[in-house]
CSV table of C-alpha atoms and ligand atoms in Angstrom, one decimal:
chain,number,residue,atom,x,y,z
A,105,MET,CA,66.9,80.2,209.3
A,106,SER,CA,63.5,79.2,209.6
A,107,TYR,CA,62.5,75.7,207.9
A,108,ARG,CA,59.8,74.0,206.1
A,109,GLN,CA,57.0,71.7,207.6
A,110,PHE,CA,57.9,69.3,206.0
A,111,PHE,CA,60.5,67.1,204.2
A,112,HIS,CA,58.2,66.3,201.2
A,113,GLU,CA,55.3,68.3,202.1
A,114,GLU,CA,53.5,67.3,199.0
A,115,ILE,CA,53.0,63.9,199.7
A,116,GLU,CA,52.9,64.2,203.5
A,117,THR,CA,50.0,65.9,202.7
A,118,LEU,CA,48.0,64.5,200.0
A,119,PRO,CA,44.4,63.7,201.1
A,120,LYS,CA,43.7,60.0,202.2
A,121,ALA,CA,41.2,59.8,199.1
A,122,GLN,CA,44.1,60.0,196.4
A,123,LEU,CA,46.4,58.6,198.5
A,124,GLN,CA,44.2,55.4,198.7
A,125,LYS,CA,43.7,56.0,194.5
A,126,MET,CA,47.5,55.6,195.0
A,127,GLN,CA,47.6,52.6,196.9
A,128,LEU,CA,45.1,50.8,194.2
A,129,GLU,CA,47.2,52.2,191.6
A,130,ARG,CA,49.9,51.0,192.5
A,131,LEU,CA,48.7,48.2,194.2
A,132,GLN,CA,47.7,46.3,191.2
A,133,ALA,CA,50.4,47.1,189.5
A,134,ILE,CA,53.1,45.9,191.7
A,135,VAL,CA,50.9,42.6,191.4
A,136,GLU,CA,50.9,41.9,187.9
A,137,ARG,CA,54.5,43.0,187.8
A,138,ALA,CA,55.1,39.8,190.3
A,139,TYR,CA,52.6,38.0,188.1
A,140,THR,CA,54.0,38.5,185.3
A,141,HIS,CA,58.1,38.4,185.6
A,142,ASN,CA,57.7,35.9,188.8
A,143,PRO,CA,57.9,32.7,188.7
A,144,PHE,CA,57.1,32.1,192.3
A,145,TYR,CA,54.3,34.9,192.6
A,146,ARG,CA,52.7,33.7,189.1
A,147,GLU,CA,52.9,29.5,190.4
A,148,LEU,CA,50.7,31.0,194.0
A,149,TYR,CA,49.0,32.9,193.3
A,150,ASP,CA,48.0,30.2,189.9
A,151,GLU,CA,47.7,28.4,192.4
A,152,ALA,CA,45.2,30.4,194.8
A,153,GLY,CA,43.2,31.0,191.6
A,154,VAL,CA,44.3,34.7,191.7
A,155,LYS,CA,44.7,36.7,188.5
A,156,PRO,CA,46.1,40.6,188.3
A,157,SER,CA,42.7,41.5,187.1
A,158,ASP,CA,40.7,40.8,190.2
A,159,ILE,CA,42.3,43.3,192.2
A,160,ARG,CA,40.0,46.5,190.5
A,161,TYR,CA,39.2,48.2,194.8
A,162,LEU,CA,41.4,47.9,197.7
A,163,GLU,CA,40.1,45.5,199.2
A,164,ASP,CA,40.5,43.3,196.4
A,165,ILE,CA,44.0,42.4,198.2
A,166,ARG,CA,41.6,40.2,200.6
A,167,LYS,CA,42.0,37.8,197.2
A,168,ILE,CA,45.9,37.7,197.7
A,169,PRO,CA,46.5,34.3,199.9
A,170,LEU,CA,48.8,36.0,202.5
A,171,LEU,CA,52.9,35.3,203.1
A,172,GLU,CA,54.4,33.1,205.5
A,173,LYS,CA,57.4,34.0,206.7
A,174,LYS,CA,58.3,30.3,205.8
A,175,THR,CA,57.2,30.9,202.8
A,176,VAL,CA,59.6,32.9,201.6
A,177,ARG,CA,62.2,31.1,203.5
A,178,ALA,CA,61.3,28.8,200.8
A,179,ALA,CA,61.9,31.1,198.0
A,180,TYR,CA,65.4,31.8,199.5
A,181,PRO,CA,67.8,33.5,197.6
A,182,TYR,CA,66.8,35.3,194.5
A,183,GLY,CA,63.0,34.1,194.7
A,184,MET,CA,61.5,37.2,195.4
A,185,ALA,CA,63.7,39.1,193.3
A,186,LEU,CA,61.8,41.3,190.7
A,187,VAL,CA,65.4,42.6,189.1
A,188,LYS,CA,68.8,41.0,188.7
A,189,PRO,CA,71.9,41.5,190.4
A,190,GLY,CA,73.7,44.8,188.6
A,191,GLY,CA,73.2,46.3,185.2
A,192,ALA,CA,71.2,48.6,184.7
A,193,GLY,CA,67.5,49.1,186.3
A,194,GLY,CA,68.8,46.2,188.6
A,195,ALA,CA,69.8,45.2,192.1
A,196,VAL,CA,72.8,47.7,194.1
A,197,GLU,CA,72.2,46.7,197.4
A,198,VAL,CA,71.2,43.8,199.3
A,199,HIS,CA,69.9,43.0,202.5
A,200,ALA,CA,68.9,40.2,204.8
A,201,THR,CA,67.2,39.4,208.0
A,202,SER,CA,69.3,38.0,210.4
A,203,GLY,CA,68.4,34.1,209.6
A,204,THR,CA,68.2,33.2,213.8
A,205,THR,CA,65.5,31.4,213.0
A,206,GLY,CA,65.7,30.0,209.9
A,207,LYS,CA,67.6,31.4,206.5
A,208,SER,CA,67.5,33.8,206.0
A,209,VAL,CA,65.2,37.0,204.1
A,210,PRO,CA,66.9,38.8,201.5
A,211,VAL,CA,65.7,42.0,199.8
A,212,PHE,CA,67.4,43.6,196.5
A,213,ALA,CA,67.5,47.3,195.9
A,214,THR,CA,67.7,49.1,193.5
A,215,LYS,CA,69.1,52.8,192.8
A,216,LYS,CA,65.5,53.6,192.4
A,217,ASP,CA,64.5,51.6,195.8
A,218,ILE,CA,68.1,53.8,197.6
A,219,GLN,CA,66.5,57.0,196.9
A,220,TYR,CA,63.0,56.3,197.7
A,221,TRP,CA,64.3,54.5,200.6
A,222,ALA,CA,66.2,57.4,201.8
A,223,ASP,CA,63.3,59.9,200.9
A,224,LEU,CA,61.2,58.2,203.7
A,225,ASN,CA,63.6,58.2,205.5
A,226,ALA,CA,64.4,61.8,205.3
A,227,ARG,CA,60.3,62.8,206.0
A,228,GLU,CA,61.1,60.9,208.9
A,229,LEU,CA,63.6,62.2,210.7
A,230,TRP,CA,62.6,65.5,209.4
A,231,MET,CA,59.2,64.6,211.5
A,232,THR,CA,60.6,64.6,214.7
A,233,GLY,CA,62.6,67.6,214.8
A,234,MET,CA,65.8,67.0,212.5
A,235,ARG,CA,67.0,69.8,210.0
A,236,PRO,CA,69.3,70.4,207.8
A,237,GLY,CA,72.9,71.1,210.1
A,238,ASP,CA,71.5,68.5,212.5
A,239,ILE,CA,74.2,66.4,213.8
A,240,LEU,CA,72.3,62.0,213.8
A,241,MET,CA,74.7,59.4,215.7
A,242,ASN,CA,73.7,56.3,214.2
A,243,CYS,CA,74.1,53.1,216.6
A,244,TYR,CA,72.3,51.2,214.6
A,245,GLY,CA,74.2,48.2,212.6
A,246,TYR,CA,75.3,49.0,209.7
A,247,GLY,CA,75.1,45.7,208.0
A,248,MET,CA,72.6,43.1,206.1
A,249,ALA,CA,70.3,44.4,208.6
A,250,THR,CA,68.9,47.8,207.1
A,251,GLY,CA,69.2,50.2,210.6
A,252,GLY,CA,72.3,51.7,210.0
A,253,PHE,CA,71.9,52.8,205.8
A,254,GLY,CA,68.3,53.1,206.5
A,255,PHE,CA,69.1,56.5,208.4
A,256,HIS,CA,72.2,57.3,207.4
A,257,TYR,CA,70.4,57.7,203.8
A,258,GLY,CA,67.8,59.0,205.3
A,259,ALA,CA,69.9,62.2,206.8
A,260,MET,CA,72.2,62.5,203.8
A,261,ALA,CA,69.3,63.0,201.7
A,262,MET,CA,68.1,66.2,204.0
A,263,ASP,CA,71.8,67.9,205.2
A,264,VAL,CA,71.7,65.9,208.2
A,265,MET,CA,75.9,64.5,209.0
A,266,ALA,CA,75.3,60.9,209.8
A,267,ILE,CA,78.0,59.3,212.1
A,268,PRO,CA,77.7,56.0,212.0
A,269,MET,CA,78.6,54.0,215.0
A,270,GLY,CA,76.9,51.0,214.8
A,271,SER,CA,75.2,49.1,216.9
A,272,ASP,CA,77.8,47.3,219.4
A,273,ALA,CA,76.5,48.8,223.9
A,274,ARG,CA,80.4,48.3,224.1
A,275,GLN,CA,82.1,51.0,222.3
A,276,TYR,CA,79.4,53.2,225.4
A,277,GLU,CA,82.2,56.0,226.0
A,278,ARG,CA,82.4,56.2,222.5
A,279,MET,CA,79.0,57.4,222.1
A,280,LEU,CA,79.2,59.5,224.9
A,281,ASP,CA,82.8,61.2,224.1
A,282,PHE,CA,80.8,62.0,220.6
A,283,ILE,CA,77.7,63.5,221.8
A,284,VAL,CA,79.6,66.0,223.7
A,285,ASP,CA,83.1,66.3,221.5
A,286,PHE,CA,81.2,66.7,218.4
A,287,GLY,CA,77.5,68.5,219.2
A,288,VAL,CA,75.3,66.2,218.0
A,289,THR,CA,71.5,66.6,218.1
A,290,ALA,CA,69.4,63.5,217.6
A,291,LEU,CA,70.6,60.1,218.1
A,292,CYS,CA,68.2,56.3,216.9
A,293,MET,CA,69.4,53.2,218.7
A,294,THR,CA,67.9,50.5,219.5
A,295,PRO,CA,65.3,51.6,223.4
A,296,SER,CA,67.9,48.3,225.1
A,297,VAL,CA,71.1,50.0,223.6
A,298,GLY,CA,69.3,52.9,224.5
A,299,LEU,CA,68.8,51.8,228.5
A,300,TYR,CA,72.2,50.7,228.3
A,301,VAL,CA,73.7,54.4,227.2
A,302,GLY,CA,71.7,55.7,229.0
A,303,GLY,CA,73.0,53.9,232.3
A,304,LYS,CA,76.2,54.0,231.7
A,305,ALA,CA,76.3,58.2,230.6
A,306,ARG,CA,74.3,58.6,234.5
A,307,GLU,CA,77.4,56.7,236.2
A,308,ARG,CA,80.2,59.0,234.5
A,309,GLY,CA,77.6,62.0,235.6
A,310,ILE,CA,77.7,64.1,231.9
A,311,ASN,CA,74.6,66.4,232.1
A,312,PHE,CA,73.2,66.3,228.5
A,313,ALA,CA,71.0,69.2,229.3
A,314,GLU,CA,74.4,70.6,228.4
A,315,THR,CA,75.1,69.0,225.7
A,316,LYS,CA,73.9,69.9,222.2
A,317,LEU,CA,71.5,66.0,222.3
A,318,LYS,CA,67.5,67.1,222.0
A,319,ILE,CA,66.0,64.2,219.9
A,320,GLY,CA,66.0,60.9,219.6
A,321,LEU,CA,64.6,57.4,218.1
A,322,PHE,CA,64.3,54.7,218.8
A,323,GLY,CA,62.9,51.1,217.2
A,324,ALA,CA,63.5,47.6,215.9
A,325,GLU,CA,62.2,45.8,219.7
A,326,PRO,CA,58.9,46.6,221.0
A,327,TRP,CA,59.4,49.1,224.3
A,328,PRO,CA,56.3,50.4,226.3
A,329,TRP,CA,55.9,54.0,227.3
A,330,GLU,CA,57.7,53.8,231.2
A,331,THR,CA,60.8,53.3,228.3
A,332,ARG,CA,59.6,55.9,227.2
A,333,LEU,CA,59.9,58.0,230.1
A,334,LYS,CA,62.5,56.2,231.5
A,335,LEU,CA,64.9,57.3,228.2
A,336,GLU,CA,64.0,60.6,228.1
A,337,GLU,CA,65.0,61.6,231.7
A,338,LEU,CA,68.3,59.6,230.9
A,339,PHE,CA,69.6,61.6,227.6
A,340,GLY,CA,67.3,64.8,228.7
A,341,ILE,CA,65.5,64.2,225.5
A,342,THR,CA,62.3,64.2,223.1
A,343,ALA,CA,62.2,60.0,222.1
A,344,TYR,CA,59.7,59.2,219.5
A,345,ASP,CA,58.9,55.6,218.5
A,346,GLU,CA,60.2,54.4,214.7
A,347,PHE,CA,59.2,51.0,213.3
A,348,GLY,CA,60.3,48.9,210.3
A,349,MET,CA,61.0,45.0,208.9
A,350,THR,CA,64.1,44.5,207.6
A,351,GLU,CA,62.0,43.0,204.5
A,352,PHE,CA,60.8,46.2,203.8
A,353,LEU,CA,63.9,47.8,204.2
A,354,GLY,CA,62.7,49.8,206.9
A,355,PRO,CA,63.2,51.9,208.7
A,356,GLY,CA,61.4,54.6,206.8
A,357,MET,CA,58.2,52.5,207.3
A,358,THR,CA,56.4,54.0,210.0
A,359,CYS,CA,57.3,57.2,212.0
A,360,GLU,CA,55.8,59.2,215.0
A,361,CYS,CA,55.3,63.1,214.6
A,362,TYR,CA,55.5,65.6,217.5
A,363,VAL,CA,51.9,64.8,218.5
A,364,ARG,CA,53.3,61.2,219.3
A,365,ASP,CA,49.9,59.4,219.4
A,366,GLY,CA,50.8,56.8,217.1
A,367,MET,CA,53.3,56.3,213.9
A,368,HIS,CA,52.4,57.3,210.6
A,369,ALA,CA,52.9,54.2,208.3
A,370,TRP,CA,53.6,56.4,204.1
A,371,ALA,CA,50.8,54.6,202.3
A,372,ASP,CA,52.5,55.9,199.4
A,373,ALA,CA,54.8,53.1,199.5
A,374,PHE,CA,53.1,50.5,201.5
A,375,LEU,CA,49.4,49.3,202.3
A,376,VAL,CA,49.1,48.2,205.6
A,377,GLU,CA,46.5,45.5,206.8
A,378,CYS,CA,45.9,44.3,210.5
A,379,ILE,CA,43.9,40.7,210.5
A,380,ASP,CA,43.8,38.7,213.2
A,381,PRO,CA,45.9,36.0,213.7
A,382,GLU,CA,43.6,33.1,213.9
A,383,THR,CA,41.7,33.6,211.5
A,384,GLY,CA,43.1,35.6,208.8
A,385,GLU,CA,40.2,37.8,208.8
A,386,PRO,CA,40.6,42.0,208.4
A,387,VAL,CA,39.6,43.6,211.9
A,388,GLU,CA,38.1,45.9,213.1
A,389,GLU,CA,39.6,49.5,212.1
A,390,GLY,CA,41.5,50.1,215.9
A,391,GLN,CA,41.2,46.7,216.9
A,392,ASP,CA,44.6,44.5,218.0
A,393,GLY,CA,45.6,42.5,215.4
A,394,GLU,CA,48.5,41.1,212.7
A,395,LEU,CA,50.2,43.3,211.0
A,396,VAL,CA,50.4,42.1,207.3
A,397,TRP,CA,52.5,44.9,205.2
A,398,THR,CA,52.8,45.0,200.8
A,399,TRP,CA,55.2,47.1,199.6
A,400,LEU,CA,54.3,49.6,196.6
A,401,ALA,CA,56.6,51.6,196.0
A,402,ALA,CA,59.0,48.2,195.3
A,403,ASP,CA,60.6,48.0,192.1
A,404,GLY,CA,63.5,45.4,193.3
A,405,THR,CA,62.0,42.9,195.2
A,406,ALA,CA,58.0,42.3,195.8
A,407,MET,CA,57.1,41.3,199.4
A,408,ILE,CA,53.0,41.8,199.0
A,409,ARG,CA,50.8,40.4,202.0
A,410,TYR,CA,53.6,39.5,204.1
A,411,ARG,CA,52.5,38.7,207.4
A,412,SER,CA,54.5,40.6,210.4
A,413,ARG,CA,53.6,38.3,213.4
A,414,ASP,CA,53.7,41.8,215.0
A,415,LEU,CA,51.0,43.2,217.2
A,416,SER,CA,49.5,46.5,217.4
A,417,ARG,CA,46.3,48.4,215.3
A,418,THR,CA,45.8,50.7,212.4
A,419,TRP,CA,43.9,53.4,212.5
A,420,TRP,CA,43.2,56.3,209.7
A,421,GLU,CA,42.3,60.0,210.6
A,422,GLU,CA,41.8,62.1,207.8
A,423,ARG,CA,44.5,64.0,208.7
A,424,CYS,CA,46.6,64.5,212.3
A,425,VAL,CA,47.3,67.2,213.7
A,426,CYS,CA,50.8,67.6,212.6
A,427,GLY,CA,49.1,68.0,209.5
A,428,ARG,CA,50.2,64.9,207.5
A,429,THR,CA,47.1,62.7,205.9
A,430,HIS,CA,48.9,58.8,206.2
A,431,PRO,CA,46.9,56.2,208.3
A,432,LYS,CA,48.5,55.5,212.2
A,433,ILE,CA,49.6,52.3,213.6
A,434,ALA,CA,49.9,51.9,217.7
A,435,ALA,CA,53.4,51.5,219.1
A,436,ILE,CA,54.2,47.2,218.4
A,437,LYS,CA,52.6,45.1,221.0
A,438,GLY,CA,54.9,42.8,221.0
A,439,ARG,CA,55.2,39.7,218.6
A,440,SER,CA,53.3,37.0,218.1
A,441,ASP,CA,56.4,34.6,218.4
A,442,ASP,CA,58.1,36.5,221.2
A,443,ALA,CA,54.2,35.7,223.8
A,444,VAL,CA,54.7,33.5,226.1
A,445,SER,CA,52.1,31.4,227.2
A,446,ILE,CA,52.5,30.6,231.2
A,447,ARG,CA,50.4,29.1,233.1
A,448,GLY,CA,47.5,29.2,230.7
A,449,LEU,CA,48.5,33.8,230.5
A,450,ILE,CA,50.1,35.4,227.7
A,451,VAL,CA,53.0,37.3,228.5
A,452,PHE,CA,55.3,39.9,226.9
A,453,PRO,CA,58.4,40.6,227.3
A,454,SER,CA,57.2,44.1,226.9
A,455,GLN,CA,54.7,44.2,229.8
A,456,VAL,CA,57.6,43.1,232.2
A,457,GLU,CA,60.0,45.9,230.8
A,458,ALA,CA,56.5,48.3,231.5
A,459,ALA,CA,56.7,46.6,235.0
A,460,LEU,CA,60.1,47.0,236.1
A,461,VAL,CA,61.4,50.2,234.4
A,462,LYS,CA,59.5,51.7,237.1
A,463,PHE,CA,62.2,50.7,239.7
A,464,PRO,CA,65.1,52.7,240.3
A,465,GLU,CA,67.1,49.7,240.8
A,466,THR,CA,66.5,48.2,237.6
A,467,GLY,CA,69.5,48.1,235.2
A,468,ALA,CA,69.5,47.2,231.6
A,469,ASN,CA,68.2,44.0,230.9
A,470,PHE,CA,66.4,40.9,232.5
A,471,ARG,CA,65.5,37.4,230.9
A,472,ILE,CA,62.3,35.9,231.9
A,473,ILE,CA,63.2,32.1,231.4
A,474,VAL,CA,60.5,29.7,231.8
A,475,ASP,CA,60.0,26.0,232.3
A,476,LYS,CA,57.6,23.4,233.7
A,477,ARG,CA,58.5,21.4,236.9
A,478,ASP,CA,55.7,18.9,237.9
A,479,GLY,CA,53.4,19.3,235.1
A,480,LEU,CA,53.2,23.5,236.3
A,481,ASP,CA,54.9,25.7,234.1
A,482,THR,CA,57.2,28.1,236.3
A,483,PHE,CA,58.3,31.7,235.9
A,484,ASP,CA,61.3,33.1,236.5
A,485,LEU,CA,62.2,36.7,236.1
A,486,LYS,CA,66.4,37.3,236.1
A,487,VAL,CA,66.6,41.1,236.7
A,488,GLU,CA,69.7,43.0,236.5
A,489,VAL,CA,69.9,45.8,239.0
A,490,LYS,CA,71.7,49.3,238.7
A,491,GLU,CA,73.6,48.8,241.7
A,492,ALA,CA,75.8,45.5,242.9
A,493,ARG,CA,75.7,47.6,245.8
A,494,LEU,CA,72.3,46.2,246.6
A,495,LEU,CA,73.2,42.5,246.0
A,496,THR,CA,75.1,42.8,249.3
A,497,ASN,CA,72.2,43.6,251.0
A,498,VAL,CA,69.4,40.3,252.3
A,499,GLU,CA,67.1,42.9,253.6
A,500,ARG,CA,66.6,45.4,250.8
A,501,VAL,CA,66.9,41.9,248.1
A,502,GLN,CA,63.7,40.4,249.5
A,503,GLN,CA,62.1,43.5,249.7
A,504,VAL,CA,62.8,44.9,246.2
A,505,SER,CA,62.2,41.3,244.5
A,506,ARG,CA,59.4,40.8,246.2
A,507,GLU,CA,57.1,44.4,244.9
A,508,MET,CA,58.7,43.8,241.2
A,509,ALA,CA,57.3,39.9,241.2
A,510,GLU,CA,53.8,42.0,242.2
A,511,ALA,CA,54.5,44.5,239.6
A,512,VAL,CA,54.9,42.2,236.6
A,513,LYS,CA,52.2,40.3,238.4
A,514,ALA,CA,49.7,43.8,238.0
A,515,ILE,CA,50.3,43.2,234.2
A,516,THR,CA,50.7,40.2,233.2
A,517,GLY,CA,48.6,38.6,235.4
A,518,ASN,CA,51.4,35.7,235.9
A,519,SER,CA,53.8,36.1,239.5
A,520,PRO,CA,56.6,35.1,238.7
A,521,LYS,CA,60.1,34.1,240.9
A,522,VAL,CA,62.9,37.2,240.7
A,523,GLU,CA,65.9,36.9,241.2
A,524,LEU,CA,68.6,40.3,240.9
A,525,VAL,CA,71.6,39.7,239.2
A,526,ALA,CA,75.1,42.1,239.1
A,527,ALA,CA,75.1,44.3,235.9
A,528,ASP,CA,76.0,43.0,232.5
A,529,THR,CA,75.9,39.7,232.9
A,530,LEU,CA,72.5,38.8,231.5
A,531,PRO,CA,72.9,38.4,226.7
A,532,ARG,CA,72.1,41.5,225.5
A,533,VAL,CA,69.8,43.5,222.3
A,534,SER,CA,71.8,44.8,220.5
A,535,GLY,CA,69.2,45.8,217.8
A,536,GLY,CA,69.6,46.0,214.0
A,537,GLU,CA,66.7,44.2,214.0
A,538,ALA,CA,63.8,42.9,216.4
A,539,LYS,CA,66.3,40.3,218.4
A,540,THR,CA,63.7,40.2,221.8
A,541,ALA,CA,62.9,37.0,221.3
A,542,SER,CA,65.6,35.4,221.5
A,543,ALA,CA,67.4,37.6,224.7
A,544,ARG,CA,65.0,38.5,226.4
A,545,VAL,CA,62.8,34.7,226.7
A,546,GLU,CA,64.4,31.4,227.5
A,547,ASP,CA,61.5,29.1,227.0
A,548,ARG,CA,62.9,25.4,227.8
A,549,ARG,CA,59.6,24.2,228.0
A,550,LYS,CA,60.8,23.8,224.1
A,551,GLN,CA,64.5,22.1,224.3
B,214,LIG,ZN1,51.2,63.1,212.6
């Protein structure tokens, strides 16, 4: 049976000018609603001297103050809500960020939101080649974070069977059994869980060419192209990048099409801007900056001009080769919170990963440890090795450590002191939402 090319053709291929018209109407409506029904926004906008009627063009969004995470946290618990819990038209589901660095940011979803969420996720699964009858093993967390539920609802909306595995990589045996025994055709997880589980599969000698697995969606943390190649090799799949934030019920915000040149950001649901993180001014299209998101289609929660701290680029083609007309963002380069300044140079964990993943000796995890000794920054890098055997060969350890240090220096400009350690000895990124900073970087200068 052959299927259509798009899950929701009309909206996915709507001409750019019409999408922008829709964006303006939705922006005006959500600003009006927030101002009228939400005391937090009314106070914020009154203070900034901006009224809903000031939004006459899309560019007028710049008149609206940017939302910092700490401002949104201060509105905890119900400050960003547009509806009451439960009741007709009320919130029926709540999710929240992990709150590892402060109070959680909650997001309230009405039935209308859940339906829209399902549609956005189904578009993404469809876009990566999944079709009704496929089996998706969902290895995102089914909890307060949104990864699990988002793809789950998406799978249901497009008649794909979802296996709600969850994100705990310790159950890798079960994950691998299910892929083989149930004929799983697609999986989604964080890249770091993927590297771990894929490595275990290799140890077990699983030949994925003999399974039905063909598609992998990876996201929730920045990952370089080199990791994609590794994941494709480990699982015998085509790997796609997707990105979303809990604050917006992500996933379902952005995903790659088969062209894999940037992720489409659904313009009917979200408006994405790219700003200079220092000045808050927009950067030129295609230039690096910080992503700022506005949730245009929101029903239960108002998120207007929220600073993500994610560094990327945006651009908007009239029509992608795939036929879709929605704007694109580049793979997330890192979070401005993650970026660690060492000896005056900015280092991202994703850059270090890009350097390490090329080595066959590299295991599933690494950790950057920065400290200060005698007034100078130190840069230590612990790298898990794939095979414990290597650690007994002093000469090889020295050689591999030196080569890794050189590879990291070539990308970041900073030369680390590399220490090879046994597998499973470093804290792991388990997914659900980006925890990259805490798991991969330990900045002892801040303690
Ligand atoms: Zn495309």
